[in-house]
């Protein structure tokens, strides 16, 4: 096999293969699918068989179930970790014929196929591992002609790593330590652990950085917060295991050397790296400025003068009513069924999410229009609690959205009489991220 790729939507997993030489005869391609992502083909796990005719490009799709040689399941790879050249020892049970498509190219070198998530018996987008074999008959495993793996020879995988690591901060340091509040989220489709490391530039380097989980989610560094350790024994302090879409709120507590002077600055870059894929990482920047003449009575890394300016939230140095690191999203431990966006208050080109969006606890009245399907805009009329001063301030648009969602913004920009937009969310005990992507609003939760 020369090339393999995959993608998916809510209904199907799609696969593309390219081989080195064309064959006009019928060849069978077998996609062994490890649906629970444990590297073992277990009893009943699905196998997609593609009956590929190189002469006319037809591709018949059939479903089989795996019968392992070992009752506990057969590994997808050999003892050296290779799928390439390794034949799975189990047999197959025919389940059903799925469909016939024309998935082969005219050259006979390329082929596309698909299998529904319902036939896999997995949720759309779930991580899968797979092994690919080819044969000239359905008599397996004895008639397997070739076994193929991913680059490097191992088993294939649809798992991927991604993360949100937010956000850049700056503080005045008075005492020997200063803490910065951050949120780390696993945006991949596999469980992952993220390792922390740091570098610094400027007038001084930190003595060390300790990381504490904000155990009570109050945005304040206190005695209840638990220090993080090296949970996977790879010599890096880490986040601990995070499920897909799982998040951890944490403090980076930076120790400052004693030989610093007023106005010294240190730019500390903290890197969070995926353990699943070390090529996936993100950086944030914490900037420390020394001012030993200031007062920090409670030792939280904010001067007393700053706290007088920002009110009761000691980690709200930008006065946006949310803790530091939260200026680009709202967070809550409550059920948030709706966000209300008011475009009269702030223009899209310069909006601050914490000002333009508010948490609206009740559903808008849509009795006149019925329920709001996914992605469909509905107009609404009624007396809203949030008034913006226009004569039509009780008129609005409403969307039911899934995450992530990028609002095309066309309705609001062309209809000033309806300046309000309700986003109805399926969200409980979640964090809502409000950002801009190519000048448009992006909502992730």
CSV table of C-alpha atoms in Angstrom, one decimal:
chain,number,residue,atom,x,y,z
A,1,UNK,CA,0.0,0.0,0.0
A,2,UNK,CA,1.4,3.4,-1.0
A,3,UNK,CA,-1.1,5.8,0.7
A,4,UNK,CA,-3.8,5.6,3.3
A,5,UNK,CA,-6.1,8.3,4.6
A,6,UNK,CA,-9.3,8.6,6.5
A,7,UNK,CA,-12.0,11.1,7.5
A,8,UNK,CA,-15.5,11.0,8.9
A,9,UNK,CA,-18.8,12.7,9.3
A,10,UNK,CA,-21.7,12.0,11.6
A,11,UNK,CA,-22.8,9.0,9.5
A,12,UNK,CA,-19.7,7.4,8.1
A,13,UNK,CA,-16.0,6.6,8.4
A,14,UNK,CA,-14.4,7.1,5.0
A,15,UNK,CA,-11.1,5.5,3.9
A,16,UNK,CA,-8.8,6.0,1.0
A,17,UNK,CA,-6.1,3.7,-0.2
A,18,UNK,CA,-3.6,3.8,-3.0
A,19,UNK,CA,-1.5,0.8,-4.2
A,20,UNK,CA,1.7,0.7,-6.2
A,21,UNK,CA,0.4,-1.6,-9.0
A,22,UNK,CA,-2.9,-1.9,-10.7
A,23,UNK,CA,-4.8,-5.2,-10.9
A,24,UNK,CA,-7.7,-5.9,-13.3
A,25,UNK,CA,-8.9,-8.9,-11.3
A,26,UNK,CA,-11.0,-8.9,-8.2
A,27,UNK,CA,-9.1,-8.4,-4.9
A,28,UNK,CA,-10.4,-8.3,-1.4
A,29,UNK,CA,-9.3,-5.6,1.1
A,30,UNK,CA,-10.0,-6.3,4.7
A,31,UNK,CA,-10.2,-3.5,7.3
A,32,UNK,CA,-10.0,-5.0,10.8
A,33,UNK,CA,-11.5,-2.3,13.1
A,34,UNK,CA,-10.5,-2.2,16.8
A,35,UNK,CA,-13.5,-0.2,18.0
A,36,UNK,CA,-12.5,0.1,21.6
A,37,UNK,CA,-9.0,1.3,20.8
A,38,UNK,CA,-7.2,-1.2,22.9
A,39,UNK,CA,-5.0,-2.7,20.2
A,40,UNK,CA,-6.8,-6.1,20.4
A,41,UNK,CA,-9.2,-7.6,17.9
A,42,UNK,CA,-11.8,-9.1,20.2
A,43,UNK,CA,-14.8,-11.3,19.5
A,44,UNK,CA,-17.4,-9.7,17.4
A,45,UNK,CA,-15.4,-6.6,16.4
A,46,UNK,CA,-16.2,-5.5,12.9
A,47,UNK,CA,-14.3,-6.2,9.7
A,48,UNK,CA,-15.1,-4.2,6.5
A,49,UNK,CA,-14.5,-6.3,3.4
A,50,UNK,CA,-14.1,-4.4,0.1
A,51,UNK,CA,-14.5,-6.5,-3.1
A,52,UNK,CA,-12.4,-4.3,-5.4
A,53,UNK,CA,-12.6,-4.9,-9.2
A,54,UNK,CA,-9.7,-3.1,-10.8
A,55,UNK,CA,-11.2,-3.5,-14.2
A,56,UNK,CA,-14.2,-1.3,-13.7
A,57,UNK,CA,-13.6,0.3,-10.2
A,58,UNK,CA,-16.6,-1.3,-8.5
A,59,UNK,CA,-16.3,-1.8,-4.8
A,60,UNK,CA,-18.7,-4.1,-3.0
A,61,UNK,CA,-18.9,-3.5,0.8
A,62,UNK,CA,-19.6,-6.4,3.2
A,63,UNK,CA,-19.5,-6.6,7.0
A,64,UNK,CA,-17.9,-9.5,8.9
A,65,UNK,CA,-17.3,-10.2,12.6
A,66,UNK,CA,-14.0,-11.3,14.0
A,67,UNK,CA,-13.5,-14.6,15.8
A,68,UNK,CA,-10.2,-14.4,17.7
A,69,UNK,CA,-7.8,-17.3,17.9
A,70,UNK,CA,-7.1,-16.4,21.6
A,71,UNK,CA,-10.4,-16.1,23.6
A,72,UNK,CA,-9.2,-12.8,25.1
A,73,UNK,CA,-8.5,-11.4,21.6
A,74,UNK,CA,-5.7,-11.2,19.1
A,75,UNK,CA,-3.2,-8.2,19.0
A,76,UNK,CA,-3.3,-6.0,15.9
A,77,UNK,CA,0.5,-6.2,15.6
A,78,UNK,CA,3.2,-8.8,16.2
A,79,UNK,CA,5.6,-9.0,19.2
A,80,UNK,CA,7.8,-6.3,17.7
A,81,UNK,CA,4.9,-3.9,17.2
A,82,UNK,CA,4.5,-4.4,13.4
A,83,UNK,CA,1.2,-4.8,11.5
A,84,UNK,CA,3.1,-4.9,8.2
A,85,UNK,CA,3.8,-8.5,7.4
A,86,UNK,CA,1.7,-9.8,10.3
A,87,UNK,CA,-1.5,-11.9,9.7
A,88,UNK,CA,-4.2,-11.8,12.3
A,89,UNK,CA,-4.8,-15.5,13.3
A,90,UNK,CA,-8.6,-15.3,13.8
A,91,UNK,CA,-11.4,-16.4,11.5
A,92,UNK,CA,-14.4,-14.4,10.2
A,93,UNK,CA,-18.2,-14.7,10.4
A,94,UNK,CA,-20.2,-13.1,7.6
A,95,UNK,CA,-22.7,-10.6,8.9
A,96,UNK,CA,-24.3,-8.8,5.9
A,97,UNK,CA,-23.8,-7.2,2.5
A,98,UNK,CA,-23.8,-3.4,2.9
A,99,UNK,CA,-23.7,-1.8,-0.5
A,100,UNK,CA,-22.0,-1.6,-3.9
A,101,UNK,CA,-20.3,1.6,-5.0
A,102,UNK,CA,-17.9,2.7,-7.7
A,103,UNK,CA,-15.1,3.6,-5.4
A,104,UNK,CA,-12.2,2.6,-7.5
A,105,UNK,CA,-10.3,4.9,-9.8
A,106,UNK,CA,-10.0,4.4,-13.6
A,107,UNK,CA,-6.2,3.7,-13.1
A,108,UNK,CA,-7.0,0.8,-10.8
A,109,UNK,CA,-4.5,2.3,-8.3
A,110,UNK,CA,-6.9,4.2,-5.9
A,111,UNK,CA,-10.0,3.2,-4.0
A,112,UNK,CA,-12.4,4.9,-1.6
A,113,UNK,CA,-14.7,3.0,0.8
A,114,UNK,CA,-16.9,3.7,3.8
A,115,UNK,CA,-18.6,2.1,6.7
A,116,UNK,CA,-21.3,3.6,8.9
A,117,UNK,CA,-20.8,4.3,12.5
A,118,UNK,CA,-23.9,2.2,13.3
A,119,UNK,CA,-22.2,-0.8,11.6
A,120,UNK,CA,-19.0,-0.2,13.6
A,121,UNK,CA,-21.2,0.2,16.7
A,122,UNK,CA,-19.4,3.3,17.8
A,123,UNK,CA,-20.1,7.0,18.2
A,124,UNK,CA,-19.2,9.2,15.3
A,125,UNK,CA,-15.6,10.4,15.6
A,126,UNK,CA,-14.6,7.8,18.2
A,127,UNK,CA,-10.9,6.8,18.0
A,128,UNK,CA,-10.3,3.5,16.3
A,129,UNK,CA,-7.3,1.3,15.5
A,130,UNK,CA,-7.2,-0.9,12.5
A,131,UNK,CA,-5.2,-3.5,10.5
A,132,UNK,CA,-5.4,-3.8,6.7
A,133,UNK,CA,-5.0,-7.0,4.8
A,134,UNK,CA,-5.6,-8.1,1.2
A,135,UNK,CA,-6.4,-11.4,-0.4
A,136,UNK,CA,-7.7,-13.1,-3.6
A,137,UNK,CA,-10.4,-15.0,-1.7
A,138,UNK,CA,-12.5,-14.9,1.5
A,139,UNK,CA,-10.8,-17.9,3.0
A,140,UNK,CA,-9.0,-16.2,5.9
A,141,UNK,CA,-6.6,-16.2,7.4
A,142,UNK,CA,-4.9,-18.9,5.2
A,143,UNK,CA,-5.3,-16.9,1.9
A,144,UNK,CA,-4.1,-13.5,3.1
A,145,UNK,CA,-1.6,-12.2,0.5
A,146,UNK,CA,-0.4,-9.0,2.2
A,147,UNK,CA,-0.7,-7.2,5.5
A,148,UNK,CA,-0.2,-3.5,5.7
A,149,UNK,CA,0.5,-1.0,8.5
A,150,UNK,CA,0.8,2.7,8.9
A,151,UNK,CA,4.1,4.5,8.2
A,152,UNK,CA,6.6,2.9,10.5
A,153,UNK,CA,4.8,-0.4,10.2
A,154,UNK,CA,2.5,-0.3,13.2
A,155,UNK,CA,-1.3,-0.5,13.4
A,156,UNK,CA,-3.3,2.3,11.9
A,157,UNK,CA,-5.2,4.8,14.1
A,158,UNK,CA,-7.9,7.5,13.8
A,159,UNK,CA,-6.9,8.9,17.2
A,160,UNK,CA,-5.6,12.4,17.3
A,161,UNK,CA,-4.3,14.8,19.9
A,162,UNK,CA,-5.3,18.5,20.3
A,163,UNK,CA,-5.4,20.9,23.2
A,164,UNK,CA,-6.5,24.3,24.4
A,165,UNK,CA,-4.0,26.0,26.7
A,166,UNK,CA,-5.0,29.4,27.8
A,167,UNK,CA,-4.0,32.2,28.3
A,168,UNK,CA,-1.2,34.7,28.4
A,169,UNK,CA,-0.9,36.7,31.6
A,170,UNK,CA,1.2,39.3,33.3
A,171,UNK,CA,1.6,40.2,37.0
A,172,UNK,CA,3.6,42.3,39.4
A,173,UNK,CA,5.7,40.2,41.8
A,174,UNK,CA,6.1,41.4,45.3
A,175,UNK,CA,6.9,38.3,47.3
A,176,UNK,CA,9.1,35.2,46.5
A,177,UNK,CA,6.4,33.5,44.5
A,178,UNK,CA,3.7,34.6,42.0
A,179,UNK,CA,0.9,32.4,40.6
A,180,UNK,CA,-0.8,32.4,37.2
A,181,UNK,CA,-4.2,30.9,36.5
A,182,UNK,CA,-4.6,28.8,33.4
A,183,UNK,CA,-7.0,26.3,31.8
A,184,UNK,CA,-5.9,23.2,29.9
A,185,UNK,CA,-8.5,21.2,27.8
A,186,UNK,CA,-8.1,18.0,25.9
A,187,UNK,CA,-9.6,18.7,22.4
A,188,UNK,CA,-8.4,15.4,20.9
A,189,UNK,CA,-10.6,12.3,20.6
A,190,UNK,CA,-8.4,10.1,22.8
A,191,UNK,CA,-7.6,10.2,26.5
A,192,UNK,CA,-4.4,12.2,27.0
A,193,UNK,CA,-1.9,13.5,29.5
A,194,UNK,CA,-0.1,16.8,28.9
A,195,UNK,CA,3.4,17.3,30.1
A,196,UNK,CA,4.5,20.7,31.4
A,197,UNK,CA,7.9,22.3,30.6
A,198,UNK,CA,9.1,25.9,30.5
A,199,UNK,CA,11.7,28.3,29.2
A,200,UNK,CA,12.3,32.0,30.1
A,201,UNK,CA,14.0,35.1,28.8
A,202,UNK,CA,14.6,38.5,30.4
A,203,UNK,CA,16.3,39.8,33.5
A,204,UNK,CA,15.9,36.6,35.6
A,205,UNK,CA,14.9,33.0,35.4
A,206,UNK,CA,12.5,31.3,37.7
A,207,UNK,CA,13.9,29.0,40.4
A,208,UNK,CA,11.1,26.5,39.7
A,209,UNK,CA,7.5,26.2,38.8
A,210,UNK,CA,5.0,24.1,40.6
A,211,UNK,CA,1.6,23.3,39.2
A,212,UNK,CA,-1.6,23.1,41.4
A,213,UNK,CA,-5.0,22.1,40.3
A,214,UNK,CA,-7.7,24.6,41.3
A,215,UNK,CA,-9.5,21.8,43.1
A,216,UNK,CA,-12.5,23.9,44.2
A,217,UNK,CA,-12.7,25.9,40.9
A,218,UNK,CA,-12.8,29.2,42.7
A,219,UNK,CA,-10.1,30.9,40.7
A,220,UNK,CA,-8.1,31.6,43.9
A,221,UNK,CA,-4.9,29.9,44.9
A,222,UNK,CA,-5.6,28.4,48.3
A,223,UNK,CA,-5.0,25.5,50.7
A,224,UNK,CA,-7.5,23.2,49.0
A,225,UNK,CA,-5.6,23.2,45.7
A,226,UNK,CA,-3.6,20.0,45.1
A,227,UNK,CA,-0.1,20.0,43.6
A,228,UNK,CA,0.3,18.1,40.3
A,229,UNK,CA,2.9,15.4,39.9
A,230,UNK,CA,4.4,13.2,37.3
A,231,UNK,CA,1.5,10.8,37.0
A,232,UNK,CA,2.9,8.7,34.1
A,233,UNK,CA,6.5,8.6,35.3
A,234,UNK,CA,8.1,10.2,32.2
A,235,UNK,CA,10.1,12.8,34.2
A,236,UNK,CA,7.6,15.7,33.5
A,237,UNK,CA,5.0,17.2,35.8
A,238,UNK,CA,1.8,16.7,34.0
A,239,UNK,CA,-2.0,17.4,33.9
A,240,UNK,CA,-3.0,13.9,34.8
A,241,UNK,CA,-5.2,11.9,32.5
A,242,UNK,CA,-7.8,14.0,30.7
A,243,UNK,CA,-10.8,12.5,28.8
A,244,UNK,CA,-11.7,14.0,25.4
A,245,UNK,CA,-13.2,17.4,26.1
A,246,UNK,CA,-12.0,17.2,29.7
A,247,UNK,CA,-10.4,20.3,31.2
A,248,UNK,CA,-8.3,21.1,34.3
A,249,UNK,CA,-8.0,24.5,35.9
A,250,UNK,CA,-4.6,25.1,37.4
A,251,UNK,CA,-2.1,27.5,38.9
A,252,UNK,CA,1.5,27.8,37.7
A,253,UNK,CA,3.2,28.9,40.9
A,254,UNK,CA,6.6,30.5,40.0
A,255,UNK,CA,9.4,30.8,42.5
A,256,UNK,CA,11.5,34.0,42.1
A,257,UNK,CA,15.2,34.2,43.0
A,258,UNK,CA,16.2,36.6,45.8
A,259,UNK,CA,18.7,38.6,43.8
A,260,UNK,CA,16.1,40.4,41.6
A,261,UNK,CA,15.7,44.2,41.5
A,262,UNK,CA,12.7,46.5,40.9
A,263,UNK,CA,11.5,46.6,37.3
A,264,UNK,CA,13.2,43.3,36.4
A,265,UNK,CA,11.1,41.3,34.0
A,266,UNK,CA,11.0,37.6,33.2
A,267,UNK,CA,9.1,36.2,30.3
A,268,UNK,CA,8.1,32.6,31.1
A,269,UNK,CA,6.9,30.4,28.3
A,270,UNK,CA,5.1,27.3,29.6
A,271,UNK,CA,4.7,24.5,27.1
A,272,UNK,CA,2.0,21.8,27.4
A,273,UNK,CA,2.8,18.7,25.3
A,274,UNK,CA,0.5,15.8,24.4
A,275,UNK,CA,1.7,12.4,25.7
A,276,UNK,CA,-0.3,10.7,22.9
A,277,UNK,CA,1.5,12.7,20.2
A,278,UNK,CA,4.6,14.6,21.3
A,279,UNK,CA,4.4,16.7,18.1
A,280,UNK,CA,1.2,18.3,19.4
A,281,UNK,CA,1.9,21.1,21.9
A,282,UNK,CA,1.0,24.7,22.7
A,283,UNK,CA,2.7,27.6,24.6
A,284,UNK,CA,1.5,30.3,26.9
A,285,UNK,CA,3.4,33.3,28.1
A,286,UNK,CA,3.5,34.5,31.7
A,287,UNK,CA,5.2,37.8,32.3
A,288,UNK,CA,6.6,38.7,35.7
A,289,UNK,CA,7.6,42.3,36.7
A,290,UNK,CA,9.3,42.9,40.0
A,291,UNK,CA,8.1,45.6,42.3
A,292,UNK,CA,9.3,45.0,45.8
A,293,UNK,CA,8.0,48.3,47.1
A,294,UNK,CA,4.4,47.3,46.4
A,295,UNK,CA,2.2,45.7,49.0
A,296,UNK,CA,0.7,42.2,48.6
A,297,UNK,CA,-1.0,41.5,52.0
A,298,UNK,CA,-2.6,38.2,51.0
A,299,UNK,CA,0.4,36.9,49.0
A,300,UNK,CA,-1.7,36.1,45.9
A,301,UNK,CA,0.6,37.7,43.4
A,302,UNK,CA,-1.6,40.8,43.0
A,303,UNK,CA,-0.8,44.1,44.7
A,304,UNK,CA,-3.2,45.5,47.2
A,305,UNK,CA,-3.6,48.5,44.8
A,306,UNK,CA,-4.6,46.2,42.0
A,307,UNK,CA,-7.1,44.4,44.2
A,308,UNK,CA,-8.7,47.7,45.2
A,309,UNK,CA,-9.1,48.5,41.5
A,310,UNK,CA,-10.6,45.2,40.4
A,311,UNK,CA,-13.0,44.5,43.4
A,312,UNK,CA,-13.7,41.2,45.0
A,313,UNK,CA,-12.2,38.8,42.5
A,314,UNK,CA,-8.5,38.6,43.3
A,315,UNK,CA,-7.7,37.0,40.0
A,316,UNK,CA,-9.5,39.5,37.7
A,317,UNK,CA,-6.7,41.9,36.8
A,318,UNK,CA,-8.4,42.9,33.6
A,319,UNK,CA,-11.7,43.7,35.3
A,320,UNK,CA,-13.8,41.6,33.0
A,321,UNK,CA,-15.7,40.0,35.9
A,322,UNK,CA,-13.9,36.7,35.2
A,323,UNK,CA,-10.7,35.3,36.7
A,324,UNK,CA,-7.5,35.9,34.9
A,325,UNK,CA,-7.2,33.7,31.8
A,326,UNK,CA,-11.0,33.8,31.3
A,327,UNK,CA,-11.3,37.0,29.3
A,328,UNK,CA,-11.9,35.1,26.1
A,329,UNK,CA,-14.6,32.8,27.5
A,330,UNK,CA,-17.3,32.4,30.1
A,331,UNK,CA,-17.0,29.6,32.7
A,332,UNK,CA,-19.5,28.1,35.1
A,333,UNK,CA,-20.3,25.0,37.1
A,334,UNK,CA,-24.0,25.7,36.5
A,335,UNK,CA,-26.2,24.5,33.7
A,336,UNK,CA,-25.9,27.0,30.9
A,337,UNK,CA,-28.7,26.4,28.3
A,338,UNK,CA,-28.3,29.7,26.5
A,339,UNK,CA,-25.9,32.4,25.6
A,340,UNK,CA,-27.4,35.8,24.6
A,341,UNK,CA,-25.4,37.9,22.2
A,342,UNK,CA,-26.1,41.6,21.9
A,343,UNK,CA,-24.5,43.2,18.8
A,344,UNK,CA,-25.8,46.7,19.6
A,345,UNK,CA,-23.5,46.9,22.6
A,346,UNK,CA,-20.2,46.1,20.8
A,347,UNK,CA,-19.3,45.6,17.1
A,348,UNK,CA,-18.0,42.3,15.9
A,349,UNK,CA,-14.7,43.8,14.8
A,350,UNK,CA,-13.7,44.8,18.3
A,351,UNK,CA,-15.9,42.8,20.6
A,352,UNK,CA,-14.8,41.5,24.0
A,353,UNK,CA,-16.7,38.2,24.6
A,354,UNK,CA,-17.2,38.9,28.2
A,355,UNK,CA,-19.0,42.1,27.3
A,356,UNK,CA,-21.0,41.1,24.3
A,357,UNK,CA,-22.2,37.7,25.7
A,358,UNK,CA,-24.2,37.2,28.8
A,359,UNK,CA,-25.5,34.0,30.4
A,360,UNK,CA,-29.2,33.9,29.9
A,361,UNK,CA,-30.8,31.2,32.2
A,362,UNK,CA,-34.2,30.9,30.5
A,363,UNK,CA,-35.2,29.7,27.1
A,364,UNK,CA,-36.5,32.5,24.8
A,365,UNK,CA,-40.1,32.2,23.9
A,366,UNK,CA,-40.4,30.3,20.6
A,367,UNK,CA,-44.0,29.3,20.9
A,368,UNK,CA,-44.8,31.1,17.6
A,369,UNK,CA,-42.0,29.3,15.7
A,370,UNK,CA,-41.7,25.9,17.4
A,371,UNK,CA,-38.4,24.2,18.4
A,372,UNK,CA,-35.1,25.2,17.0
A,373,UNK,CA,-33.4,22.5,15.0
A,374,UNK,CA,-29.6,22.2,14.8
A,375,UNK,CA,-28.1,25.0,12.7
A,376,UNK,CA,-31.4,26.5,11.7
A,377,UNK,CA,-32.1,30.1,12.4
A,378,UNK,CA,-35.5,31.0,13.9
A,379,UNK,CA,-36.9,34.4,14.5
A,380,UNK,CA,-38.3,35.2,17.9
A,381,UNK,CA,-40.5,37.9,19.4
A,382,UNK,CA,-41.1,38.6,23.1
A,383,UNK,CA,-40.2,40.5,26.2
A,384,UNK,CA,-36.5,39.7,26.9
A,385,UNK,CA,-34.9,40.5,30.2
A,386,UNK,CA,-31.8,41.9,28.5
A,387,UNK,CA,-32.7,45.3,27.0
A,388,UNK,CA,-30.4,47.1,24.6
A,389,UNK,CA,-32.2,50.3,23.9
A,390,UNK,CA,-33.5,49.7,20.4
A,391,UNK,CA,-37.2,49.8,19.6
A,392,UNK,CA,-37.1,46.2,18.6
A,393,UNK,CA,-35.0,45.0,21.5
A,394,UNK,CA,-37.4,42.1,22.2
A,395,UNK,CA,-36.8,40.6,18.7
A,396,UNK,CA,-34.1,38.1,18.2
A,397,UNK,CA,-32.7,35.2,16.3
A,398,UNK,CA,-32.2,31.7,17.9
A,399,UNK,CA,-29.9,28.8,17.0
A,400,UNK,CA,-29.5,25.4,18.6
A,401,UNK,CA,-25.9,24.7,18.1
A,402,UNK,CA,-23.4,21.8,18.7
A,403,UNK,CA,-19.8,22.3,19.5
A,404,UNK,CA,-17.8,23.7,17.8
A,405,UNK,CA,-19.8,26.3,16.0
A,406,UNK,CA,-18.7,29.2,13.9
A,407,UNK,CA,-21.4,31.8,13.4
A,408,UNK,CA,-21.6,33.2,9.9
A,409,UNK,CA,-23.1,36.3,11.4
A,410,UNK,CA,-25.0,37.2,8.3
A,411,UNK,CA,-28.4,37.7,9.9
A,412,UNK,CA,-27.3,40.1,12.5
A,413,UNK,CA,-25.1,42.2,10.3
A,414,UNK,CA,-27.9,42.7,7.8
A,415,UNK,CA,-30.8,43.2,10.2
A,416,UNK,CA,-30.4,45.9,12.8
A,417,UNK,CA,-34.0,45.4,14.0
A,418,UNK,CA,-32.9,42.0,15.4
A,419,UNK,CA,-29.7,42.7,17.3
A,420,UNK,CA,-30.0,39.8,19.7
A,421,UNK,CA,-29.0,36.2,19.0
A,422,UNK,CA,-29.7,33.3,21.4
A,423,UNK,CA,-27.4,30.3,21.1
A,424,UNK,CA,-29.1,27.3,22.7
A,425,UNK,CA,-26.5,24.9,24.0
A,426,UNK,CA,-26.5,21.2,25.1
A,427,UNK,CA,-24.2,22.0,28.0
A,428,UNK,CA,-24.0,21.2,31.7
A,429,UNK,CA,-21.0,21.6,34.1
A,430,UNK,CA,-19.0,22.8,31.1
A,431,UNK,CA,-16.7,25.6,30.1
A,432,UNK,CA,-17.7,27.8,27.2
A,433,UNK,CA,-15.0,29.2,25.0
A,434,UNK,CA,-15.8,32.3,22.9
A,435,UNK,CA,-13.1,33.2,20.4
A,436,UNK,CA,-12.8,34.8,16.9
A,437,UNK,CA,-11.8,32.7,13.9
A,438,UNK,CA,-11.2,34.7,10.6
A,439,UNK,CA,-13.3,37.5,12.0
A,440,UNK,CA,-16.2,35.3,12.9
A,441,UNK,CA,-17.4,34.2,16.3
A,442,UNK,CA,-16.5,30.6,17.3
A,443,UNK,CA,-18.2,28.9,20.2
A,444,UNK,CA,-16.7,25.7,21.7
A,445,UNK,CA,-18.0,24.0,24.9
